[in-house]
């Protein structure tokens, strides 16, 4: 399509020459960019794209260097800015800049997340959301097409073209160029978006993906704020024992409070939000070694490792945390179910006793009294994590359910009494530990010590009674099978 240029190019040197550099996985983006640029004027623009120009059997290096020598415009495309500078276009850019020209060369890079290192000194064009579906990969705000940086890039390119080849009818050229700019921005944004979506599907879906996006914050953070957004991948929805909402594309976005309510509704507890909060909190504001790889029992009755695989901090203060939910191996089965459950119950009760109640236990009586503030915060965070793991193991074996324990142990009233005594002081301890870690001080410390001592008092009695019930039941089971009355 001609934009009303005054002449046809008769030699290659008469054309506007553009070189597009890209890694192989971004070919679709580069091809969409090339097609969009050629739509400005196919007779007067030459766009070099290696897949289009390098014929079978032709040497790559001379072909590329010839194209770089003749080009005045260099456009880089790279959806993965973590690559080394020489992994895909560093050499091409270096060669392009080393060529002596009468006019200054123009270098531009299209990016969506991070600008590749080699392009930092140059003009870069950020891809932004042009429709709500794009927000999973680009900006959380949706831009009007005429306000997008990519549209402005095409505007500048059409202005450069008009300087080189002045149109006979400036008004007609301007109107056509305006439509072309918007159309091209939409086409290239869509190609870029699809490229990212395809890669996300290949990399993340098998592991079930969750992403927490914290908006731009100039101040330091210590926890996940309410205006954070949780992006839930299609496969991750099954972890919550839910069907993926129809018409939602590949991801669903929920606010952090809404996500927490959803998990509580599906699972009856806040185990997953607590794990995510703990991992994120261990990273904020600047730590690089998170408390990672925690395990939870999901509403679909499977166990998953929660692994933080990427934490990204942007210049404007925005943070992204990407988690994989990886299903753990199932416990070994077989044997008599009742004896297996009793053995597991005794082992869990013993494990708990060794951590809290035995002599020199890590979280035993008096262990917190003389600790410094920072050491105490670290200790209680570890205590909460250990409690959580023990409770997860108990939940998986069915020991958090009163009816299941009554079936296993009998003595309905005794089991119910144990549950009634156990949970209130545990919840009080967790609340007091959280309050101290968030606002350490004399008052919150005293409340923590009181809650800890009360919890140990109750736990000693409950643990002893639970162990006795398990051992007595196990002994009866053995005696019955051996014919002992």
Short mmCIF file of C-alpha atoms in Angstrom, two decimals:
data_model
loop_
_atom_site.label_atom_id
_atom_site.label_comp_id
_atom_site.label_asym_id
_atom_site.label_seq_id
_atom_site.Cartn_x
_atom_site.Cartn_y
_atom_site.Cartn_z
CA UNK A 1 0.00 0.00 0.00
CA UNK A 2 1.52 3.31 -1.04
CA UNK A 3 1.09 6.35 1.18
CA UNK A 4 1.28 8.79 -1.70
CA UNK A 5 5.07 8.96 -2.09
CA UNK A 6 6.30 11.02 -5.06
CA UNK A 7 8.42 8.38 -6.76
CA UNK A 8 9.14 4.71 -7.05
CA UNK A 9 12.52 3.43 -5.84
CA UNK A 10 14.66 2.30 -8.73
CA UNK A 11 17.71 1.21 -6.70
CA UNK A 12 18.15 -0.42 -3.33
CA UNK A 13 19.86 2.73 -2.05
CA UNK A 14 16.65 4.71 -2.71
CA UNK A 15 14.78 2.86 0.02
CA UNK A 16 14.33 3.30 3.75
CA UNK A 17 16.25 0.30 5.12
CA UNK A 18 15.37 -1.27 8.45
CA UNK A 19 17.06 -4.20 10.19
CA UNK A 20 15.02 -6.29 12.69
CA UNK A 21 17.04 -8.35 15.18
CA UNK A 22 15.34 -11.04 17.28
CA UNK A 23 15.87 -14.43 18.96
CA UNK A 24 14.40 -17.39 17.13
CA UNK A 25 11.44 -17.82 19.51
CA UNK A 26 10.31 -14.26 18.76
CA UNK A 27 10.06 -14.78 15.01
CA UNK A 28 6.27 -14.31 15.00
CA UNK A 29 6.64 -10.92 16.70
CA UNK A 30 9.38 -9.85 14.31
CA UNK A 31 7.35 -11.05 11.31
CA UNK A 32 4.30 -9.06 12.46
CA UNK A 33 6.52 -5.99 12.91
CA UNK A 34 8.02 -6.42 9.44
CA UNK A 35 4.61 -6.81 7.81
CA UNK A 36 3.27 -3.75 9.62
CA UNK A 37 6.21 -1.57 8.53
CA UNK A 38 5.98 -2.72 4.91
CA UNK A 39 2.32 -1.69 4.88
CA UNK A 40 3.52 1.91 5.09
CA UNK A 41 5.01 1.63 1.59
CA UNK A 42 6.15 -1.64 0.05
CA UNK A 43 7.94 0.12 -2.78
CA UNK A 44 10.13 2.42 -0.72
CA UNK A 45 10.82 0.40 2.43
CA UNK A 46 13.11 -2.61 2.78
CA UNK A 47 12.87 -4.54 6.08
CA UNK A 48 15.50 -7.20 6.70
CA UNK A 49 14.40 -10.23 8.69
CA UNK A 50 16.76 -13.19 8.66
CA UNK A 51 14.08 -15.86 8.17
CA UNK A 52 12.85 -13.97 5.11
CA UNK A 53 16.20 -13.12 3.54
CA UNK A 54 18.57 -15.99 4.18
CA UNK A 55 17.96 -18.61 1.52
CA UNK A 56 18.90 -22.26 1.91
CA UNK A 57 22.63 -22.79 1.43
CA UNK A 58 23.47 -19.08 1.70
CA UNK A 59 26.04 -18.03 4.27
CA UNK A 60 24.43 -16.26 7.19
CA UNK A 61 27.20 -13.91 8.31
CA UNK A 62 27.82 -12.07 4.98
CA UNK A 63 24.08 -11.73 4.41
CA UNK A 64 23.51 -10.16 7.81
CA UNK A 65 26.53 -7.87 7.67
CA UNK A 66 25.48 -6.62 4.22
CA UNK A 67 22.01 -5.85 5.55
CA UNK A 68 23.44 -4.07 8.59
CA UNK A 69 25.77 -1.99 6.43
CA UNK A 70 22.90 -0.68 4.34
CA UNK A 71 20.40 -0.13 7.15
CA UNK A 72 19.76 3.19 8.88
CA UNK A 73 17.29 1.82 11.42
CA UNK A 74 17.89 -1.06 13.86
CA UNK A 75 14.91 -2.52 15.74
CA UNK A 76 15.45 -5.15 18.42
CA UNK A 77 12.73 -7.52 19.59
CA UNK A 78 13.25 -9.62 22.69
CA UNK A 79 10.59 -10.96 25.02
CA UNK A 80 13.26 -12.34 27.34
CA UNK A 81 15.53 -9.59 28.63
CA UNK A 82 17.46 -11.96 30.91
CA UNK A 83 19.49 -13.28 27.99
CA UNK A 84 23.14 -12.31 27.80
CA UNK A 85 23.86 -9.38 25.45
CA UNK A 86 25.53 -11.64 22.88
CA UNK A 87 22.91 -14.37 23.00
CA UNK A 88 20.75 -12.95 20.26
CA UNK A 89 21.54 -9.45 18.96
CA UNK A 90 24.59 -8.04 20.72
CA UNK A 91 26.92 -8.75 17.81
CA UNK A 92 24.43 -7.43 15.25
CA UNK A 93 23.92 -4.22 17.20
CA UNK A 94 27.66 -3.78 17.72
CA UNK A 95 28.33 -4.18 14.00
CA UNK A 96 25.49 -1.80 13.12
CA UNK A 97 26.84 0.93 15.42
CA UNK A 98 30.43 0.53 14.17
CA UNK A 99 29.54 1.40 10.57
CA UNK A 100 30.39 4.95 9.49
CA UNK A 101 27.35 6.79 8.13
CA UNK A 102 26.53 10.30 7.00
CA UNK A 103 23.62 10.46 9.47
CA UNK A 104 23.20 9.16 13.01
CA UNK A 105 21.81 5.61 13.16
CA UNK A 106 18.47 5.00 14.88
CA UNK A 107 18.24 2.18 17.45
CA UNK A 108 14.99 1.07 19.07
CA UNK A 109 14.03 -1.93 21.19
CA UNK A 110 10.53 -3.31 21.78
CA UNK A 111 10.17 -4.69 25.32
CA UNK A 112 7.43 -5.47 27.84
CA UNK A 113 9.24 -6.13 31.11
CA UNK A 114 12.95 -5.36 31.27
CA UNK A 115 15.06 -3.53 28.71
CA UNK A 116 17.94 -5.78 27.55
CA UNK A 117 21.26 -4.42 28.77
CA UNK A 118 22.64 -3.57 25.33
CA UNK A 119 19.65 -1.29 24.62
CA UNK A 120 19.74 0.80 27.79
CA UNK A 121 21.41 3.80 26.07
CA UNK A 122 18.84 3.93 23.27
CA UNK A 123 15.18 4.74 22.70
CA UNK A 124 13.02 1.85 23.87
CA UNK A 125 9.34 1.17 23.30
CA UNK A 126 7.35 -0.56 26.04
CA UNK A 127 4.43 -2.78 25.10
CA UNK A 128 1.30 -1.95 27.10
CA UNK A 129 -2.20 -3.41 27.38
CA UNK A 130 -4.58 -2.38 24.62
CA UNK A 131 -7.38 -4.63 25.89
CA UNK A 132 -8.20 -6.26 29.26
CA UNK A 133 -6.84 -9.65 28.18
CA UNK A 134 -3.37 -8.12 27.72
CA UNK A 135 -3.10 -7.20 31.41
CA UNK A 136 -1.83 -10.66 32.34
CA UNK A 137 1.41 -9.89 30.51
CA UNK A 138 1.63 -6.10 30.10
CA UNK A 139 0.43 -3.11 32.12
CA UNK A 140 -2.41 -3.46 34.61
CA UNK A 141 -3.92 -0.31 33.06
CA UNK A 142 -5.52 -0.56 29.61
CA UNK A 143 -4.36 2.18 27.23
CA UNK A 144 -6.22 3.73 24.33
CA UNK A 145 -4.44 2.75 21.12
CA UNK A 146 -3.50 6.33 20.29
CA UNK A 147 -1.84 6.68 23.72
CA UNK A 148 0.33 3.57 23.47
CA UNK A 149 4.13 3.98 23.17
CA UNK A 150 4.09 1.53 20.25
CA UNK A 151 1.68 3.78 18.34
CA UNK A 152 4.03 6.69 18.96
CA UNK A 153 6.90 4.60 17.61
CA UNK A 154 5.01 4.01 14.35
CA UNK A 155 4.17 7.72 14.26
CA UNK A 156 7.85 8.62 14.46
CA UNK A 157 8.66 6.05 11.80
CA UNK A 158 6.05 7.48 9.40
CA UNK A 159 7.42 10.99 10.04
CA UNK A 160 10.94 9.79 9.21
CA UNK A 161 9.61 8.18 6.06
CA UNK A 162 7.87 11.39 4.99
CA UNK A 163 11.10 13.35 5.50
CA UNK A 164 12.93 10.95 3.23
CA UNK A 165 10.13 10.75 0.66
CA UNK A 166 7.86 13.82 0.93
CA UNK A 167 4.28 13.01 -0.06
CA UNK A 168 2.56 14.88 -2.91
CA UNK A 169 -0.51 15.31 -0.71
CA UNK A 170 0.57 15.88 2.90
CA UNK A 171 -3.00 15.80 4.23
CA UNK A 172 -3.81 12.50 2.60
CA UNK A 173 -0.53 11.00 3.83
CA UNK A 174 -1.21 12.19 7.38
CA UNK A 175 -4.69 10.64 7.48
CA UNK A 176 -3.53 7.33 6.05
CA UNK A 177 -0.51 7.27 8.33
CA UNK A 178 -2.72 7.85 11.38
CA UNK A 179 -4.83 4.77 10.56
CA UNK A 180 -1.68 2.79 9.79
CA UNK A 181 -0.09 3.67 13.13
CA UNK A 182 -3.05 2.40 15.15
CA UNK A 183 -3.56 -0.72 13.04
CA UNK A 184 0.13 -1.58 13.26
CA UNK A 185 0.27 -1.04 17.03
CA UNK A 186 -2.67 -3.40 17.54
CA UNK A 187 -1.21 -6.08 15.25
CA UNK A 188 2.26 -6.09 16.80
CA UNK A 189 0.91 -5.94 20.37
CA UNK A 190 -1.30 -8.94 19.66
CA UNK A 191 1.60 -10.91 18.15
CA UNK A 192 3.83 -10.06 21.12
CA UNK A 193 1.07 -11.02 23.58
CA UNK A 194 0.44 -14.38 21.88
CA UNK A 195 4.17 -15.10 21.94
CA UNK A 196 4.28 -14.54 25.70
CA UNK A 197 1.12 -16.56 26.26
CA UNK A 198 2.52 -19.51 24.33
CA UNK A 199 5.75 -19.40 26.30
CA UNK A 200 3.92 -19.13 29.61
CA UNK A 201 1.82 -22.14 28.72
CA UNK A 202 4.93 -24.18 27.91
CA UNK A 203 6.94 -23.14 30.95
CA UNK A 204 4.45 -22.66 33.75
CA UNK A 205 1.28 -24.67 33.24
CA UNK A 206 2.77 -28.11 34.02
CA UNK A 207 3.79 -26.79 37.45
CA UNK A 208 0.61 -24.81 38.13
CA UNK A 209 1.33 -21.11 38.32
CA UNK A 210 0.36 -18.33 40.73
CA UNK A 211 1.60 -14.77 40.41
CA UNK A 212 1.31 -11.99 42.97
CA UNK A 213 1.61 -8.49 41.53
CA UNK A 214 2.22 -5.65 43.98
CA UNK A 215 1.55 -2.23 42.42
CA UNK A 216 4.06 0.60 42.27
CA UNK A 217 5.17 1.48 45.78
CA UNK A 218 7.93 4.02 46.45
CA UNK A 219 8.07 3.02 50.12
CA UNK A 220 9.45 -0.23 51.51
CA UNK A 221 7.01 -3.09 52.07
CA UNK A 222 7.01 -5.82 54.69
CA UNK A 223 3.89 -7.77 53.70
CA UNK A 224 1.44 -8.32 50.86
CA UNK A 225 -0.83 -5.23 50.66
CA UNK A 226 -4.58 -5.40 50.02
CA UNK A 227 -4.21 -3.77 46.60
CA UNK A 228 -1.98 -6.61 45.40
CA UNK A 229 -3.33 -8.74 42.57
CA UNK A 230 -3.17 -12.55 42.32
CA UNK A 231 -3.01 -14.01 38.81
CA UNK A 232 -4.19 -17.63 38.81
CA UNK A 233 -3.31 -19.84 35.87
CA UNK A 234 -5.79 -22.26 34.38
CA UNK A 235 -4.10 -25.35 35.80
CA UNK A 236 -3.70 -23.78 39.26
CA UNK A 237 -7.47 -23.53 39.63
CA UNK A 238 -7.67 -27.29 40.05
CA UNK A 239 -5.56 -26.97 43.21
CA UNK A 240 -8.46 -25.06 44.76
CA UNK A 241 -10.83 -27.83 43.65
CA UNK A 242 -12.62 -25.41 41.31
CA UNK A 243 -13.47 -25.45 37.64
CA UNK A 244 -11.78 -22.69 35.65
CA UNK A 245 -14.23 -19.83 34.89
CA UNK A 246 -15.43 -19.99 31.30
CA UNK A 247 -14.49 -17.12 29.01
CA UNK A 248 -11.52 -16.12 31.20
CA UNK A 249 -8.73 -16.81 28.73
CA UNK A 250 -5.68 -18.44 30.28
CA UNK A 251 -5.62 -16.54 33.58
CA UNK A 252 -7.95 -15.14 36.21
CA UNK A 253 -7.10 -12.06 38.26
CA UNK A 254 -8.29 -11.57 41.83
CA UNK A 255 -7.44 -9.03 44.49
CA UNK A 256 -5.35 -10.37 47.37
CA UNK A 257 -8.24 -10.18 49.91
CA UNK A 258 -10.61 -11.86 47.43
CA UNK A 259 -8.06 -14.63 46.79
CA UNK A 260 -7.69 -15.21 50.55
CA UNK A 261 -11.48 -15.44 50.96
CA UNK A 262 -11.66 -17.89 48.06
CA UNK A 263 -9.03 -20.17 49.60
CA UNK A 264 -10.71 -20.06 53.03
CA UNK A 265 -14.06 -20.91 51.45
CA UNK A 266 -12.60 -23.87 49.57
CA UNK A 267 -10.25 -25.24 52.19
CA UNK A 268 -11.62 -24.00 55.50
CA UNK A 269 -8.33 -22.35 56.43
CA UNK A 270 -5.72 -19.80 55.42
CA UNK A 271 -2.82 -22.21 54.94
CA UNK A 272 -1.97 -21.23 51.35
CA UNK A 273 -2.25 -17.43 51.89
CA UNK A 274 -0.09 -17.79 55.01
CA UNK A 275 2.57 -19.67 53.08
CA UNK A 276 2.55 -17.11 50.27
CA UNK A 277 2.70 -14.28 52.81
CA UNK A 278 5.57 -15.93 54.66
CA UNK A 279 7.63 -16.42 51.51
CA UNK A 280 6.95 -12.90 50.22
CA UNK A 281 7.60 -11.44 53.66
CA UNK A 282 10.95 -13.22 53.83
CA UNK A 283 11.99 -11.49 50.59
CA UNK A 284 10.72 -7.98 51.37
CA UNK A 285 12.08 -5.45 51.21
CA UNK A 286 15.39 -6.51 49.64
CA UNK A 287 16.35 -10.02 50.81
CA UNK A 288 17.50 -12.44 48.11
CA UNK A 289 17.24 -15.68 50.11
CA UNK A 290 13.54 -16.39 50.72
CA UNK A 291 12.03 -18.96 53.06
CA UNK A 292 10.99 -21.11 50.17
CA UNK A 293 9.60 -24.52 49.22
CA UNK A 294 6.83 -24.90 51.82
CA UNK A 295 4.15 -27.62 51.59
CA UNK A 296 0.39 -27.42 51.98
CA UNK A 297 -2.56 -29.77 51.73
CA UNK A 298 -4.82 -28.38 49.01
CA UNK A 299 -8.62 -28.49 48.80
CA UNK A 300 -8.28 -31.19 46.12
CA UNK A 301 -6.67 -33.37 48.84
CA UNK A 302 -3.23 -33.32 47.21
CA UNK A 303 -0.04 -31.96 48.72
CA UNK A 304 1.85 -29.21 46.88
CA UNK A 305 5.22 -27.59 47.32
CA UNK A 306 4.96 -23.80 47.03
CA UNK A 307 8.13 -22.61 45.30
CA UNK A 308 9.00 -18.97 44.55
CA UNK A 309 10.69 -19.15 41.16
CA UNK A 310 10.92 -15.45 40.29
CA UNK A 311 10.88 -12.15 42.18
CA UNK A 312 11.15 -9.04 40.09
CA UNK A 313 11.49 -5.44 41.27
CA UNK A 314 10.87 -2.68 38.72
CA UNK A 315 12.31 0.81 38.77
CA UNK A 316 8.95 2.36 39.67
CA UNK A 317 8.54 0.13 42.74
CA UNK A 318 6.29 -2.56 41.29
CA UNK A 319 7.04 -6.13 42.37
CA UNK A 320 6.05 -9.44 40.81
CA UNK A 321 6.31 -12.80 42.60
CA UNK A 322 5.80 -15.95 40.53
CA UNK A 323 5.16 -19.27 42.29
CA UNK A 324 4.99 -22.82 41.03
CA UNK A 325 2.68 -25.24 42.86
CA UNK A 326 4.35 -28.63 42.45
CA UNK A 327 2.50 -31.76 43.46
CA UNK A 328 4.48 -33.89 45.91
CA UNK A 329 4.80 -37.63 45.85
CA UNK A 330 1.91 -39.54 47.43
CA UNK A 331 2.57 -41.41 50.69
CA UNK A 332 3.33 -45.10 50.44
CA UNK A 333 0.14 -47.12 50.90
CA UNK A 334 -0.62 -50.72 51.77
CA UNK A 335 -1.15 -52.69 54.96
CA UNK A 336 -3.93 -52.36 57.48
CA UNK A 337 -5.35 -48.84 57.33
CA UNK A 338 -6.13 -48.61 61.04
CA UNK A 339 -2.69 -49.72 62.22
CA UNK A 340 -1.05 -47.45 59.67
CA UNK A 341 -3.07 -44.47 60.89
CA UNK A 342 -2.30 -45.26 64.53
CA UNK A 343 1.42 -45.49 63.79
CA UNK A 344 1.30 -42.16 61.94
CA UNK A 345 -0.62 -40.56 64.82
CA UNK A 346 1.93 -41.74 67.39
CA UNK A 347 4.81 -40.50 65.26
CA UNK A 348 3.21 -37.06 64.78
CA UNK A 349 2.44 -36.72 68.47
CA UNK A 350 6.02 -37.71 69.30
CA UNK A 351 7.37 -35.23 66.77
CA UNK A 352 5.28 -32.47 68.29
CA UNK A 353 6.37 -33.44 71.80
CA UNK A 354 10.06 -33.29 70.87
CA UNK A 355 9.66 -29.79 69.45
CA UNK A 356 7.61 -28.23 72.29
CA UNK A 357 7.48 -30.35 75.44
CA UNK A 358 10.62 -32.39 76.01
CA UNK A 359 13.68 -31.11 77.87
CA UNK A 360 15.67 -28.62 75.76
CA UNK A 361 12.88 -28.57 73.14
CA UNK A 362 13.42 -25.84 70.58
CA UNK A 363 10.18 -24.07 71.54
CA UNK A 364 10.03 -25.28 75.13
CA UNK A 365 9.20 -23.29 78.26
CA UNK A 366 11.49 -20.33 78.88
CA UNK A 367 13.20 -20.52 75.47
CA UNK A 368 11.89 -17.10 74.42
CA UNK A 369 12.50 -15.26 77.68
CA UNK A 370 16.03 -13.92 77.15
CA UNK A 371 16.15 -13.69 73.36
CA UNK A 372 16.91 -10.41 71.63
CA UNK A 373 14.18 -8.88 69.54
CA UNK A 374 15.52 -9.84 66.11
CA UNK A 375 16.38 -13.40 67.20
CA UNK A 376 12.96 -13.81 68.77
CA UNK A 377 11.18 -12.67 65.59
CA UNK A 378 13.14 -15.22 63.56
CA UNK A 379 12.46 -17.93 66.13
CA UNK A 380 8.71 -17.44 66.29
CA UNK A 381 8.47 -17.31 62.50
CA UNK A 382 10.22 -20.67 62.39
CA UNK A 383 7.92 -21.94 65.16
CA UNK A 384 4.83 -20.97 63.18
CA UNK A 385 6.23 -22.70 60.12
CA UNK A 386 6.96 -25.89 62.10
CA UNK A 387 3.48 -25.81 63.62
CA UNK A 388 2.04 -25.40 60.17
CA UNK A 389 3.96 -28.37 58.81
CA UNK A 390 2.87 -30.60 61.70
CA UNK A 391 -0.73 -29.53 61.22
CA UNK A 392 -0.49 -30.17 57.47
CA UNK A 393 0.81 -33.67 58.12
CA UNK A 394 -1.99 -34.24 60.64
CA UNK A 395 -4.61 -32.95 58.20
CA UNK A 396 -3.34 -35.25 55.45
CA UNK A 397 -3.64 -38.28 57.73
CA UNK A 398 -7.16 -37.22 58.79
CA UNK A 399 -6.27 -36.21 62.35
CA UNK A 400 -7.75 -32.71 62.09
CA UNK A 401 -11.20 -34.21 61.67
CA UNK A 402 -12.99 -35.11 64.90
CA UNK A 403 -15.19 -37.78 63.35
CA UNK A 404 -12.18 -39.56 61.80
CA UNK A 405 -10.36 -39.63 65.14
CA UNK A 406 -13.47 -40.90 66.92
CA UNK A 407 -13.68 -43.71 64.36
CA UNK A 408 -10.00 -44.50 64.88
CA UNK A 409 -9.78 -44.20 68.66
CA UNK A 410 -13.36 -44.57 69.89
CA UNK A 411 -14.06 -42.69 73.13
CA UNK A 412 -16.03 -39.96 71.43
CA UNK A 413 -16.30 -37.59 74.39
CA UNK A 414 -12.59 -37.78 75.19
CA UNK A 415 -11.58 -37.01 71.60
CA UNK A 416 -14.00 -34.09 71.36
CA UNK A 417 -12.67 -32.70 74.63
CA UNK A 418 -9.11 -32.85 73.29
CA UNK A 419 -10.10 -30.83 70.23
CA UNK A 420 -12.00 -28.31 72.33
CA UNK A 421 -8.97 -27.73 74.56
CA UNK A 422 -6.33 -27.75 71.81
CA UNK A 423 -7.42 -25.15 69.27
CA UNK A 424 -8.15 -22.00 71.32
CA UNK A 425 -4.65 -21.66 72.90
CA UNK A 426 -3.04 -22.60 69.57
CA UNK A 427 -4.92 -19.82 67.79
CA UNK A 428 -4.06 -17.39 70.60
CA UNK A 429 -0.35 -18.28 70.28
CA UNK A 430 -0.38 -17.82 66.51
CA UNK A 431 -2.10 -14.44 66.87
CA UNK A 432 0.32 -13.29 69.57
CA UNK A 433 3.37 -14.42 67.56
CA UNK A 434 2.11 -12.59 64.47
CA UNK A 435 1.38 -9.44 66.50
CA UNK A 436 4.88 -9.39 67.98
CA UNK A 437 6.60 -9.99 64.65
CA UNK A 438 4.65 -7.10 63.10
CA UNK A 439 4.99 -4.66 66.05
CA UNK A 440 7.73 -5.83 68.43
CA UNK A 441 7.61 -4.17 71.83
CA UNK A 442 7.29 -4.83 75.54
CA UNK A 443 3.51 -5.25 75.44
CA UNK A 444 3.38 -7.62 72.45
CA UNK A 445 6.35 -9.57 73.84
CA UNK A 446 4.62 -10.08 77.18
CA UNK A 447 1.45 -11.23 75.40
CA UNK A 448 3.53 -13.67 73.35
CA UNK A 449 5.22 -15.16 76.45
CA UNK A 450 1.83 -15.57 78.20
CA UNK A 451 0.26 -17.22 75.16
CA UNK A 452 3.29 -19.50 74.76
CA UNK A 453 3.20 -20.65 78.40
CA UNK A 454 -0.58 -21.25 78.28
CA UNK A 455 -0.22 -23.20 75.07
CA UNK A 456 2.52 -25.40 76.59
CA UNK A 457 0.42 -26.06 79.71
CA UNK A 458 -2.58 -27.17 77.65
CA UNK A 459 -0.45 -29.04 75.12
CA UNK A 460 1.31 -31.11 77.75
CA UNK A 461 -2.04 -32.47 78.97
CA UNK A 462 -3.57 -32.89 75.51
CA UNK A 463 -0.49 -34.54 74.02
CA UNK A 464 -0.20 -36.98 76.93
CA UNK A 465 -3.87 -37.93 76.67
CA UNK A 466 -3.72 -38.30 72.88
CA UNK A 467 -0.61 -40.52 73.04
CA UNK A 468 -2.28 -42.67 75.70
CA UNK A 469 -5.40 -43.11 73.55
CA UNK A 470 -3.33 -44.06 70.50
CA UNK A 471 -1.14 -46.53 72.40
CA UNK A 472 -4.10 -48.10 74.17
CA UNK A 473 -6.00 -48.50 70.89
CA UNK A 474 -2.94 -49.94 69.18
CA UNK A 475 -2.41 -52.41 72.02
CA UNK A 476 -6.05 -53.54 71.83
CA UNK A 477 -5.69 -53.99 68.06
CA UNK A 478 -2.60 -56.20 68.52
CA UNK A 479 -4.18 -58.19 71.36
CA UNK A 480 -7.33 -58.86 69.31
CA UNK A 481 -5.34 -60.19 66.33
CA UNK A 482 -3.22 -62.42 68.55
CA UNK A 483 -6.31 -63.81 70.31
CA UNK A 484 -5.47 -62.26 73.65
CA UNK A 485 -8.55 -61.34 75.67
#
